[in-house]
């Protein structure tokens, strides 16, 4: 019980951000994850990874209280309400976006606006930054204008409309608000060319109104009018929050080392742009009508993550830094205890050096969709696509680490073969539709060879199912993408048999496991939960197979596993708890796709 009081459940958080970085705000009013000024910058607050040493910004009712969280409708402004015996108060958390988010690169701020809406209520605050993942000391300086937290790597200025007191390396505030009164805390990044500034009540109100207007204006472009509009729009808003505006990169998640199993070692840093995740994001956003996000991602690929030469893992890495950098060394932070004792705590990600052949299919599919629904790609883009397709034609038939980034050795994964087929097939479609130059006989021959090999060696007569890797008999939920990628008819007898086998072995109350680590060792100890993206793939596969009642029930069940704000982590544990990095882009984009296709099937 003591540990549960020290660490909120992962799901007991909301996310705020400004298209550069993000922060997790707990239902108790504590910001316990925040990196400044970028997603991949060292943390300032990381008490979610170490309750004692990580640092946090607590702002809560100073009396016994119940709390509830919700988003200001159609925005990413988060409101945490506190209900006490004497009154009701709320904290409005947001990062201002008042104009073009790609401009004003140096300015970054986080605002916490506190209000008493009924009666009276006492509040307390503690601002305890721990710079550079709690590795860098800092000084505290109180001036007339602000409280200055200064370290070698970063300096922040805290302004407040209530008195602040110093407490060692931290500052605190205790104050009482009557009905209609408010207080404001603003945390600003400062530097040589960025001076601290105050944040009086009127300015906070203006920036709140401008930020609300930005998010509502952005969401108004959505074309989705289906049955699950509120749920889909929350997923879209979350995906937009995970976008790094200066480059168009989309991070897989804004967090690092939240465990896939509490107490286990499956803890990774997801604050990077995975080619696979970002390409699926483009698909989901295009479905909703957000073409500018697709265009920004295409720009990111062109300017930052394009062909880097033929290294051992091919011309593309599986992931890049949000600025396009390729060097993402993985290190352990041994001084942090990890979420509820889950170690090691990782930053960086060694999977960047893996060979994962499926990324070529995801990437070229996203380019195909953008060319079809967005803008026709340029001749330079087509030259890059051709170079990738020729590389795939020459290298598809080799083992790799696979879509799940296993660390148990390379295998001939069916999913990797499938997505190599997608890469070539989508390029053929573009060439034919646009009349673009291509070596179609060679491409067609290779595409068909991949198809025949999957059908011959990826099908298990014993399991009566398509399996994880060639000539094996282990099931893998990744094969759910076969009909979604239009490789096989969703009503083909072999596919329906596979769907039945997956349902029997990997599905638990609509929740889908990726695979069984005992049957297919992945090089890591411990178990994991069900993988939420696979659960939404399962919904879509059922819908495409015409099993609409099963699909709708599975979808509605999955919605009950979201947190109170409609957010999903990577995985769901045995008792319904959220596990892994949070919130995860992969899951939300799969939700959008499943909702879109289920709506269409239901009519």
Coordinates of C-alpha atoms in Angstrom, one line a residue:
X1 CA 0.0 0.0 0.0
X2 CA 2.9 2.4 0.7
X3 CA 4.2 2.0 -2.8
X4 CA 0.7 2.7 -4.3
X5 CA 0.6 6.0 -2.3
X6 CA 4.0 7.0 -3.7
X7 CA 3.1 6.1 -7.3
X8 CA -0.2 6.9 -8.9
X9 CA -1.4 4.3 -11.4
X10 CA -0.1 5.1 -14.8
X11 CA -3.7 5.6 -16.0
X12 CA -4.3 8.3 -13.3
X13 CA -2.8 10.9 -15.5
X14 CA -3.7 13.4 -18.1
X15 CA -1.4 14.9 -20.8
X16 CA -0.8 18.5 -21.7
X17 CA 1.6 19.9 -24.3
X18 CA 2.5 22.6 -26.8
X19 CA 3.7 20.5 -29.9
X20 CA 7.2 20.6 -28.6
X21 CA 7.1 18.8 -25.3
X22 CA 4.5 17.4 -22.9
X23 CA 3.8 16.8 -19.2
X24 CA 1.8 14.2 -17.2
X25 CA -0.5 15.6 -14.6
X26 CA -1.8 13.2 -12.0
X27 CA -5.3 13.2 -10.6
X28 CA -3.8 14.5 -7.3
X29 CA -2.7 17.6 -9.1
X30 CA 1.0 16.6 -9.3
X31 CA 3.1 17.0 -12.5
X32 CA 5.4 14.0 -12.2
X33 CA 6.8 13.9 -15.8
X34 CA 8.0 16.9 -17.7
X35 CA 10.9 17.4 -20.1
X36 CA 11.9 20.9 -21.2
X37 CA 12.0 22.3 -23.8
X38 CA 11.5 19.2 -26.1
X39 CA 10.1 15.7 -25.8
X40 CA 13.5 14.1 -25.8
X41 CA 15.2 16.6 -23.4
X42 CA 16.3 15.5 -20.0
X43 CA 13.5 15.5 -17.4
X44 CA 12.8 18.4 -15.0
X45 CA 10.1 16.5 -13.2
X46 CA 10.3 12.6 -13.1
X47 CA 8.7 11.5 -9.9
X48 CA 6.9 8.9 -11.9
X49 CA 10.2 7.1 -12.2
X50 CA 11.5 7.9 -8.7
X51 CA 9.1 9.3 -6.1
X52 CA 11.9 10.6 -3.9
X53 CA 14.6 11.8 -6.3
X54 CA 12.8 12.5 -9.6
X55 CA 11.3 15.9 -8.9
X56 CA 7.7 17.1 -9.2
X57 CA 5.3 20.1 -9.2
X58 CA 2.5 19.4 -6.7
X59 CA -0.5 21.7 -6.6
X60 CA -3.4 20.4 -4.7
X61 CA -6.1 21.0 -2.1
X62 CA -4.7 21.3 1.4
X63 CA -7.6 19.4 2.9
X64 CA -9.2 16.0 2.5
X65 CA -10.6 16.0 -1.0
X66 CA -11.9 13.9 -3.9
X67 CA -10.6 14.8 -7.3
X68 CA -11.8 14.4 -10.9
X69 CA -10.1 15.2 -14.2
X70 CA -11.5 16.2 -17.6
X71 CA -10.4 18.1 -20.7
X72 CA -11.8 21.4 -21.5
X73 CA -14.1 20.3 -24.4
X74 CA -12.4 19.8 -27.7
X75 CA -9.0 20.9 -26.4
X76 CA -5.9 19.6 -24.7
X77 CA -6.4 22.0 -21.7
X78 CA -6.6 19.7 -18.6
X79 CA -8.8 20.5 -15.6
X80 CA -8.3 18.8 -12.2
X81 CA -11.2 19.4 -9.8
X82 CA -11.0 19.0 -6.0
X83 CA -14.1 18.5 -3.9
X84 CA -13.7 19.3 -0.1
X85 CA -16.2 19.7 2.7
X86 CA -15.9 23.5 2.4
X87 CA -15.7 24.1 -1.3
X88 CA -14.8 23.1 -4.8
X89 CA -11.6 24.2 -6.6
X90 CA -9.9 23.4 -9.8
X91 CA -6.5 23.5 -11.4
X92 CA -6.4 24.4 -15.1
X93 CA -3.1 23.1 -16.7
X94 CA -1.9 24.0 -20.2
X95 CA 1.0 25.0 -22.3
X96 CA 0.2 28.1 -24.3
X97 CA -0.1 27.8 -28.1
X98 CA -1.0 31.3 -29.2
X99 CA 0.1 31.4 -32.8
X100 CA 2.1 29.4 -35.3
X101 CA 3.5 26.5 -33.1
X102 CA 6.6 26.3 -35.4
X103 CA 7.6 29.9 -34.5
X104 CA 9.1 31.3 -31.3
X105 CA 11.4 28.4 -30.8
X106 CA 13.0 29.8 -27.7
X107 CA 9.8 30.6 -25.7
X108 CA 8.3 27.8 -23.7
X109 CA 6.0 28.0 -20.7
X110 CA 3.7 25.9 -18.5
X111 CA 0.8 27.6 -16.8
X112 CA -1.2 26.3 -13.8
X113 CA -4.3 28.4 -13.1
X114 CA -6.0 27.7 -9.7
X115 CA -9.6 28.7 -9.0
X116 CA -12.1 28.4 -6.2
X117 CA -15.5 27.8 -7.9
X118 CA -17.6 27.2 -4.7
X119 CA -17.2 28.0 -1.0
X120 CA -13.6 28.3 0.1
X121 CA -10.6 26.0 -0.3
X122 CA -7.0 25.9 0.9
X123 CA -4.3 25.0 -1.6
X124 CA -0.6 24.1 -1.2
X125 CA 2.1 23.9 -3.9
X126 CA 5.6 22.5 -4.0
X127 CA 7.9 23.1 -7.0
X128 CA 10.8 20.6 -6.8
X129 CA 12.7 20.5 -10.1
X130 CA 15.4 17.9 -10.5
X131 CA 17.3 18.7 -13.7
X132 CA 18.9 16.2 -16.1
X133 CA 17.0 13.2 -14.8
X134 CA 18.0 14.3 -11.3
X135 CA 21.7 14.2 -12.1
X136 CA 22.4 18.0 -12.1
X137 CA 22.3 20.2 -9.0
X138 CA 20.6 23.6 -9.2
X139 CA 20.4 26.8 -7.3
X140 CA 17.3 28.7 -6.2
X141 CA 17.2 32.5 -6.3
X142 CA 14.2 34.6 -5.3
X143 CA 13.9 37.9 -7.0
X144 CA 11.2 40.6 -7.1
X145 CA 9.9 39.3 -10.4
X146 CA 10.4 35.5 -10.2
X147 CA 11.9 32.5 -8.5
X148 CA 14.9 31.3 -10.5
X149 CA 15.9 27.6 -10.7
X150 CA 19.3 27.6 -12.4
X151 CA 21.5 24.6 -13.4
X152 CA 24.2 24.0 -16.0
X153 CA 21.9 22.4 -18.4
X154 CA 18.7 24.5 -18.0
X155 CA 17.2 27.4 -16.1
X156 CA 13.6 28.0 -15.3
X157 CA 11.7 31.0 -13.9
X158 CA 8.6 30.5 -11.7
X159 CA 6.2 33.4 -11.4
X160 CA 3.2 33.2 -9.1
X161 CA 0.4 35.5 -7.9
X162 CA 0.7 34.1 -4.3
X163 CA 3.7 34.4 -1.9
X164 CA 6.5 31.8 -2.5
X165 CA 8.8 30.5 0.2
X166 CA 12.1 28.7 -0.3
X167 CA 12.6 25.2 1.2
X168 CA 16.1 24.0 0.3
X169 CA 16.3 23.2 -3.4
X170 CA 12.5 23.6 -3.7
X171 CA 9.9 26.3 -3.2
X172 CA 6.5 26.1 -1.5
X173 CA 3.3 28.1 -1.3
X174 CA 0.2 27.8 1.0
X175 CA -2.8 29.9 0.3
X176 CA -6.6 30.0 0.6
X177 CA -9.0 31.0 -2.1
X178 CA -12.6 32.2 -1.7
X179 CA -15.3 31.6 -4.2
X180 CA -14.4 33.5 -7.4
X181 CA -10.8 34.0 -6.5
X182 CA -7.9 32.6 -8.5
X183 CA -4.1 32.2 -8.4
X184 CA -1.6 31.6 -11.2
X185 CA 1.7 29.8 -11.4
X186 CA 3.8 30.0 -14.6
X187 CA 7.0 28.1 -15.3
X188 CA 9.1 29.6 -18.1
X189 CA 12.3 28.4 -19.7
X190 CA 14.9 31.2 -19.7
X191 CA 18.2 31.8 -21.3
X192 CA 20.6 34.4 -22.7
X193 CA 18.0 35.7 -25.1
X194 CA 14.9 34.8 -23.1
X195 CA 14.2 36.9 -20.0
X196 CA 11.7 35.9 -17.3
X197 CA 8.3 37.5 -17.5
X198 CA 5.4 37.6 -15.1
X199 CA 2.0 36.0 -15.6
X200 CA -0.7 38.1 -14.0
X201 CA -4.3 36.9 -14.0
X202 CA -5.3 38.8 -17.1
X203 CA -2.4 37.4 -19.1
X204 CA -3.1 33.8 -18.0
X205 CA -6.8 34.3 -19.1
X206 CA -5.7 35.6 -22.5
X207 CA -3.3 32.7 -23.0
X208 CA -5.9 30.2 -21.9
X209 CA -8.4 31.6 -24.3
X210 CA -5.9 31.6 -27.2
X211 CA -4.9 28.0 -26.4
X212 CA -8.5 26.8 -26.3
X213 CA -9.1 28.6 -29.6
X214 CA -6.1 26.9 -31.2
X215 CA -7.1 23.4 -30.3
X216 CA -10.8 23.9 -31.3
X217 CA -9.7 25.5 -34.6
X218 CA -7.5 22.5 -35.3
X219 CA -10.1 19.9 -34.4
X220 CA -12.7 21.6 -36.5
X221 CA -11.0 20.3 -39.6
X222 CA -12.0 16.7 -38.7
X223 CA -14.3 15.0 -41.2
X224 CA -15.3 12.2 -38.8
X225 CA -19.0 12.2 -38.0
X226 CA -19.4 8.5 -36.9
X227 CA -20.8 6.8 -33.9
X228 CA -17.7 7.3 -31.7
X229 CA -17.0 11.0 -32.5
X230 CA -15.9 12.0 -29.0
X231 CA -13.6 9.0 -28.6
X232 CA -12.1 9.4 -32.0
X233 CA -11.5 13.1 -31.6
X234 CA -9.8 12.6 -28.2
X235 CA -7.4 10.2 -30.0
X236 CA -6.8 12.7 -32.7
X237 CA -6.1 15.4 -30.2
X238 CA -3.7 13.1 -28.4
X239 CA -1.9 12.3 -31.7
X240 CA -1.5 16.0 -32.4
X241 CA -0.1 16.5 -28.9
X242 CA 2.6 13.9 -29.8
X243 CA 3.7 15.9 -32.8
X244 CA 6.9 17.9 -32.7
X245 CA 5.9 21.0 -34.7
X246 CA 9.3 22.3 -35.8
X247 CA 10.0 19.1 -37.9
X248 CA 6.7 17.3 -38.2
X249 CA 8.0 14.2 -36.3
X250 CA 5.5 12.2 -34.2
X251 CA 6.8 10.6 -31.1
X252 CA 5.7 7.1 -30.2
X253 CA 4.9 8.3 -26.6
X254 CA 6.0 11.3 -24.5
X255 CA 7.4 9.1 -21.7
X256 CA 10.4 6.8 -21.0
X257 CA 10.7 3.6 -19.0
X258 CA 7.2 3.1 -17.9
X259 CA 7.1 -0.6 -17.4
X260 CA 5.3 -3.2 -19.5
X261 CA 5.4 -5.3 -16.4
X262 CA 5.6 -3.7 -12.9
X263 CA 8.9 -4.8 -11.4
X264 CA 10.2 -6.1 -14.7
X265 CA 12.9 -5.1 -17.2
X266 CA 10.8 -4.3 -20.2
X267 CA 11.2 -0.6 -19.8
X268 CA 12.0 1.6 -22.9
X269 CA 12.4 5.2 -24.0
X270 CA 9.7 6.0 -26.6
X271 CA 10.3 9.7 -27.1
X272 CA 11.5 9.2 -30.7
X273 CA 9.9 9.1 -34.2
X274 CA 9.4 5.5 -35.2
X275 CA 9.0 5.2 -39.0
X276 CA 6.4 2.6 -38.4
X277 CA 4.4 4.5 -35.8
X278 CA 4.5 7.8 -37.6
X279 CA 3.5 6.3 -40.9
X280 CA 0.4 4.7 -39.3
X281 CA -0.3 8.1 -37.7
X282 CA -0.4 9.7 -41.1
X283 CA -2.9 7.1 -42.2
X284 CA -5.2 7.8 -39.2
X285 CA -4.9 11.5 -39.6
X286 CA -5.6 11.4 -43.3
X287 CA -8.7 9.4 -42.6
X288 CA -9.9 12.2 -40.5
X289 CA -9.0 14.9 -43.0
X290 CA -5.8 16.3 -41.4
X291 CA -3.7 16.6 -44.5
X292 CA -1.3 19.2 -43.1
X293 CA 0.0 16.7 -40.5
X294 CA 0.7 14.2 -43.3
X295 CA 2.4 16.9 -45.3
X296 CA 4.6 17.8 -42.2
X297 CA 5.6 14.2 -41.7
X298 CA 6.5 13.9 -45.4
X299 CA 8.7 17.0 -44.9
X300 CA 10.3 15.3 -41.9
X301 CA 11.1 12.2 -43.9
X302 CA 12.5 14.3 -46.8
X303 CA 14.6 16.6 -44.8
X304 CA 15.6 14.5 -41.8
X305 CA 15.0 10.8 -42.2
X306 CA 15.6 10.1 -45.9
X307 CA 18.1 7.8 -47.4
X308 CA 21.3 7.6 -45.3
X309 CA 23.3 5.2 -47.4
X310 CA 23.2 1.4 -47.3
X311 CA 24.3 0.6 -43.7
X312 CA 24.0 -2.9 -42.2
X313 CA 20.3 -2.2 -41.4
X314 CA 19.5 -0.7 -44.8
X315 CA 19.0 2.8 -46.0
X316 CA 16.5 3.7 -43.2
X317 CA 16.7 3.5 -39.5
X318 CA 13.6 2.2 -37.7
X319 CA 13.5 5.4 -35.6
X320 CA 15.0 8.9 -35.5
X321 CA 15.3 11.7 -33.1
X322 CA 12.6 14.3 -33.4
X323 CA 15.2 16.5 -35.1
X324 CA 16.2 13.7 -37.5
X325 CA 19.4 12.6 -35.7
X326 CA 20.4 9.0 -36.0
X327 CA 22.5 8.5 -32.9
X328 CA 20.2 7.3 -30.0
X329 CA 22.5 5.5 -27.6
X330 CA 20.7 3.6 -24.9
X331 CA 21.9 4.1 -21.3
X332 CA 20.6 3.1 -17.9
X333 CA 19.9 5.6 -15.1
X334 CA 20.9 3.5 -12.2
X335 CA 20.3 6.3 -9.6
X336 CA 16.5 6.1 -10.3
X337 CA 14.4 3.3 -8.7
X338 CA 12.0 3.1 -11.6
X339 CA 8.2 3.2 -11.5
X340 CA 7.2 1.1 -8.5
X341 CA 10.7 -0.4 -8.5
X342 CA 10.8 -1.3 -12.2
X343 CA 14.4 -1.3 -13.3
X344 CA 16.5 -0.6 -15.3
X345 CA 15.4 2.9 -16.2
X346 CA 16.4 3.5 -19.8
X347 CA 17.0 6.6 -21.9
X348 CA 17.8 6.3 -25.5
X349 CA 16.9 3.2 -27.4
X350 CA 19.3 0.5 -28.8
X351 CA 16.6 -0.8 -31.1
X352 CA 17.5 2.0 -33.4
X353 CA 20.3 -0.2 -34.7
X354 CA 18.0 -3.2 -35.5
X355 CA 17.0 -4.4 -38.9
X356 CA 13.2 -4.3 -39.1
X357 CA 12.1 -4.9 -42.7
X358 CA 8.4 -4.0 -42.0
X359 CA 9.2 -0.2 -41.8
X360 CA 9.6 0.0 -45.6
X361 CA 6.0 -1.2 -46.1
X362 CA 4.7 1.2 -43.5
X363 CA 6.6 4.1 -45.0
X364 CA 5.8 3.6 -48.6
X365 CA 2.1 2.9 -47.7
X366 CA 2.0 6.3 -46.0
X367 CA 3.5 7.9 -49.1
X368 CA 1.0 6.1 -51.3
X369 CA -1.9 7.4 -49.1
X370 CA -0.6 10.9 -49.0
X371 CA -0.2 10.8 -52.8
X372 CA -3.8 9.6 -53.1
X373 CA -5.6 11.7 -50.5
X374 CA -3.2 14.6 -49.9
X375 CA -0.9 16.0 -52.6
X376 CA 0.8 14.2 -55.5
X377 CA 4.4 13.5 -54.4
X378 CA 7.2 15.3 -56.2
X379 CA 9.7 13.7 -58.6
X380 CA 12.4 13.8 -55.9
X381 CA 10.1 11.9 -53.6
X382 CA 9.4 9.3 -56.3
X383 CA 13.2 8.9 -56.9
X384 CA 13.5 8.2 -53.1
X385 CA 10.6 5.7 -53.2
X386 CA 12.2 3.9 -56.1
X387 CA 15.5 3.6 -54.3
X388 CA 13.7 2.1 -51.3
X389 CA 11.8 -0.3 -53.4
X390 CA 14.9 -1.6 -55.2
X391 CA 16.6 -2.1 -51.8
X392 CA 13.5 -4.1 -50.6
X393 CA 13.5 -6.2 -53.8
X394 CA 17.2 -7.1 -53.1
X395 CA 17.0 -7.6 -49.4
X396 CA 13.5 -8.8 -48.4
X397 CA 14.4 -12.5 -48.0
X398 CA 16.5 -12.3 -44.8
X399 CA 15.9 -12.6 -41.1
X400 CA 15.3 -9.5 -39.0
X401 CA 14.3 -8.5 -35.5
X402 CA 10.7 -8.0 -36.5
X403 CA 7.9 -5.5 -35.7
X404 CA 8.1 -6.2 -31.9
X405 CA 11.8 -5.4 -31.7
X406 CA 12.6 -8.7 -30.1
X407 CA 16.1 -9.1 -28.6
X408 CA 16.2 -12.9 -29.0
X409 CA 17.8 -13.1 -32.4
X410 CA 16.7 -12.6 -36.0
X411 CA 14.0 -14.7 -37.6
X412 CA 12.1 -14.9 -40.9
X413 CA 9.1 -13.0 -39.5
X414 CA 5.9 -13.3 -41.6
X415 CA 5.0 -9.7 -40.8
X416 CA 8.3 -8.4 -42.2
X417 CA 7.6 -10.3 -45.4
X418 CA 4.1 -9.0 -45.5
X419 CA 5.2 -5.4 -45.2
X420 CA 7.9 -5.9 -47.9
X421 CA 5.1 -7.0 -50.1
X422 CA 3.2 -3.9 -49.2
X423 CA 6.2 -1.6 -50.0
X424 CA 6.4 -3.0 -53.5
X425 CA 2.7 -3.3 -54.2
X426 CA 2.0 0.3 -53.2
X427 CA 4.8 1.6 -55.3
X428 CA 3.4 -0.3 -58.3
X429 CA 0.0 1.3 -57.7
X430 CA 1.6 4.8 -57.6
X431 CA 3.6 4.1 -60.8
X432 CA 0.5 2.9 -62.7
X433 CA -1.9 5.6 -61.5
X434 CA 0.5 8.4 -62.1
X435 CA 2.4 7.0 -65.1
X436 CA 5.7 7.2 -63.2
X437 CA 8.9 5.5 -64.4
X438 CA 9.5 2.1 -62.7
X439 CA 11.0 -1.3 -63.5
X440 CA 7.5 -2.9 -63.2
X441 CA 8.5 -6.4 -64.5
X442 CA 11.2 -6.7 -61.7
X443 CA 8.9 -5.2 -59.1
X444 CA 6.0 -7.5 -60.1
X445 CA 8.2 -10.6 -60.1
X446 CA 9.5 -9.8 -56.6
X447 CA 6.1 -8.9 -55.2
X448 CA 4.7 -12.2 -56.4
X449 CA 7.7 -14.1 -55.1
X450 CA 7.1 -12.7 -51.6
X451 CA 3.4 -13.6 -51.8
X452 CA 4.1 -17.1 -52.8
X453 CA 6.7 -17.6 -50.0
X454 CA 4.3 -16.3 -47.4
X455 CA 1.5 -18.6 -48.6
X456 CA 3.9 -21.6 -48.8
X457 CA 6.0 -21.1 -45.7
X458 CA 4.0 -18.7 -43.5
X459 CA 1.0 -21.1 -43.3
X460 CA 1.0 -23.9 -40.8
X461 CA -1.1 -26.9 -41.7
X462 CA -0.8 -28.1 -38.1
X463 CA -2.2 -24.8 -36.6
X464 CA -4.4 -24.1 -39.6
X465 CA -3.2 -20.5 -39.4
X466 CA -0.6 -18.1 -40.6
X467 CA 2.1 -18.0 -38.0
X468 CA 4.8 -15.7 -36.6
X469 CA 7.8 -16.8 -38.7
X470 CA 8.4 -19.1 -41.6
X471 CA 8.2 -22.9 -41.1
X472 CA 7.1 -22.4 -37.5
X473 CA 3.9 -22.9 -35.5
X474 CA 3.8 -19.9 -33.1
X475 CA 0.9 -17.5 -33.4
X476 CA 1.5 -13.8 -33.6
X477 CA -1.1 -11.0 -33.5
X478 CA 0.9 -9.0 -36.1
X479 CA -0.7 -11.2 -38.8
X480 CA -3.9 -9.4 -38.1
X481 CA -2.5 -6.9 -40.6
X482 CA -2.8 -9.3 -43.5
X483 CA -6.4 -8.4 -44.5
X484 CA -5.9 -4.8 -43.3
X485 CA -3.0 -4.4 -45.7
X486 CA -5.1 -6.0 -48.5
X487 CA -2.7 -9.0 -48.8
X488 CA -5.5 -11.5 -48.4
X489 CA -9.3 -11.3 -48.6
X490 CA -10.8 -10.8 -45.1
X491 CA -13.1 -13.7 -45.9
X492 CA -10.5 -16.1 -47.4
X493 CA -10.9 -19.5 -45.7
X494 CA -7.3 -19.6 -44.7
X495 CA -7.7 -16.1 -43.1
X496 CA -10.9 -17.0 -41.3
X497 CA -9.1 -20.1 -39.9
X498 CA -6.3 -17.9 -38.7
X499 CA -8.7 -15.5 -37.1
X500 CA -10.3 -18.4 -35.2
X501 CA -6.9 -19.6 -34.1
X502 CA -5.8 -16.2 -32.9
X503 CA -9.1 -15.8 -31.0
X504 CA -8.6 -19.1 -29.3
X505 CA -4.9 -18.6 -28.3
X506 CA -4.2 -14.9 -28.0
X507 CA -7.5 -13.1 -27.2
X508 CA -8.8 -12.6 -23.7
X509 CA -12.1 -10.7 -23.4
X510 CA -11.4 -8.6 -26.6
X511 CA -7.8 -8.0 -25.4
X512 CA -5.1 -9.4 -27.6
X513 CA -1.6 -10.6 -26.6
X514 CA 1.1 -10.0 -29.2
X515 CA 2.5 -13.5 -28.9
X516 CA 3.4 -16.0 -26.2
X517 CA 7.0 -15.3 -24.9
X518 CA 7.1 -18.9 -23.6
X519 CA 6.5 -20.3 -27.0
X520 CA 8.6 -17.7 -28.8
X521 CA 11.4 -16.4 -26.6
X522 CA 12.1 -12.7 -27.2
X523 CA 15.3 -12.4 -25.2
X524 CA 13.7 -10.7 -22.2
X525 CA 12.6 -11.9 -18.8
X526 CA 9.1 -11.6 -17.5
X527 CA 5.6 -11.4 -18.9
X528 CA 3.7 -8.6 -20.5
X529 CA 0.1 -7.4 -20.8
X530 CA -2.1 -7.5 -23.8
X531 CA -1.1 -5.1 -26.6
X532 CA -3.7 -2.5 -27.2
X533 CA -3.0 -1.8 -30.8
X534 CA -3.5 -5.5 -31.5
X535 CA -6.9 -5.4 -29.8
X536 CA -8.0 -2.6 -32.2
X537 CA -6.5 -4.5 -35.2
X538 CA -8.6 -7.5 -34.0
X539 CA -11.7 -5.3 -34.1
X540 CA -11.0 -4.2 -37.6
X541 CA -10.2 -7.7 -38.8
X542 CA -13.5 -8.9 -37.4
X543 CA -15.4 -6.1 -39.1
X544 CA -13.8 -6.8 -42.5
X545 CA -14.6 -10.5 -42.1
X546 CA -18.3 -9.5 -41.7
X547 CA -18.4 -10.5 -38.0
X548 CA -20.0 -7.2 -37.1
X549 CA -21.6 -8.1 -33.8
X550 CA -18.3 -9.6 -32.5
X551 CA -16.4 -6.5 -33.8
X552 CA -18.7 -4.0 -32.2
X553 CA -18.7 -5.8 -28.8
X554 CA -14.9 -6.1 -28.9
X555 CA -14.6 -2.4 -29.7
X556 CA -17.0 -1.3 -27.0
X557 CA -15.2 -3.5 -24.5
X558 CA -11.8 -1.9 -25.5
X559 CA -13.3 1.5 -24.8
X560 CA -13.9 0.5 -21.2
X561 CA -10.1 0.0 -20.7
X562 CA -9.3 3.6 -21.5
X563 CA -8.5 5.9 -18.6
X564 CA -10.9 8.5 -17.3
X565 CA -9.8 10.9 -20.1
X566 CA -9.9 8.4 -23.0
X567 CA -6.2 7.8 -23.1
X568 CA -4.4 4.5 -23.5
X569 CA -1.0 3.2 -22.5
X570 CA 0.9 0.6 -24.6
X571 CA -0.5 -2.5 -22.8
X572 CA -3.3 -3.6 -20.4
X573 CA -2.5 -5.9 -17.5
X574 CA -4.4 -8.8 -16.1
X575 CA -6.7 -6.7 -13.9
X576 CA -7.3 -4.0 -16.5
X577 CA -4.5 -1.7 -15.4
X578 CA -2.6 0.3 -18.0
X579 CA 1.1 -0.6 -18.5
X580 CA 4.0 0.7 -20.5
X581 CA 4.6 4.2 -22.0
X582 CA 1.6 6.5 -21.8
X583 CA -0.2 7.7 -23.8
X584 CA 0.9 5.6 -26.8
X585 CA 0.4 7.0 -30.4
X586 CA 0.3 3.4 -31.9
X587 CA -2.8 2.6 -29.8
X588 CA -4.7 5.8 -30.6
X589 CA -4.1 5.6 -34.3
X590 CA -5.4 2.0 -34.3
X591 CA -8.5 3.1 -32.4
X592 CA -9.2 5.7 -35.1
X593 CA -8.7 3.2 -37.9
X594 CA -11.0 0.6 -36.2
X595 CA -13.7 3.1 -35.5
X596 CA -13.6 4.4 -39.1
X597 CA -13.8 1.0 -40.6
X598 CA -16.4 -0.4 -38.2
X599 CA -18.6 2.7 -38.8
X600 CA -18.3 2.0 -42.5
X601 CA -19.2 -1.7 -42.1
X602 CA -22.2 -0.9 -39.9
X603 CA -23.5 1.6 -42.4

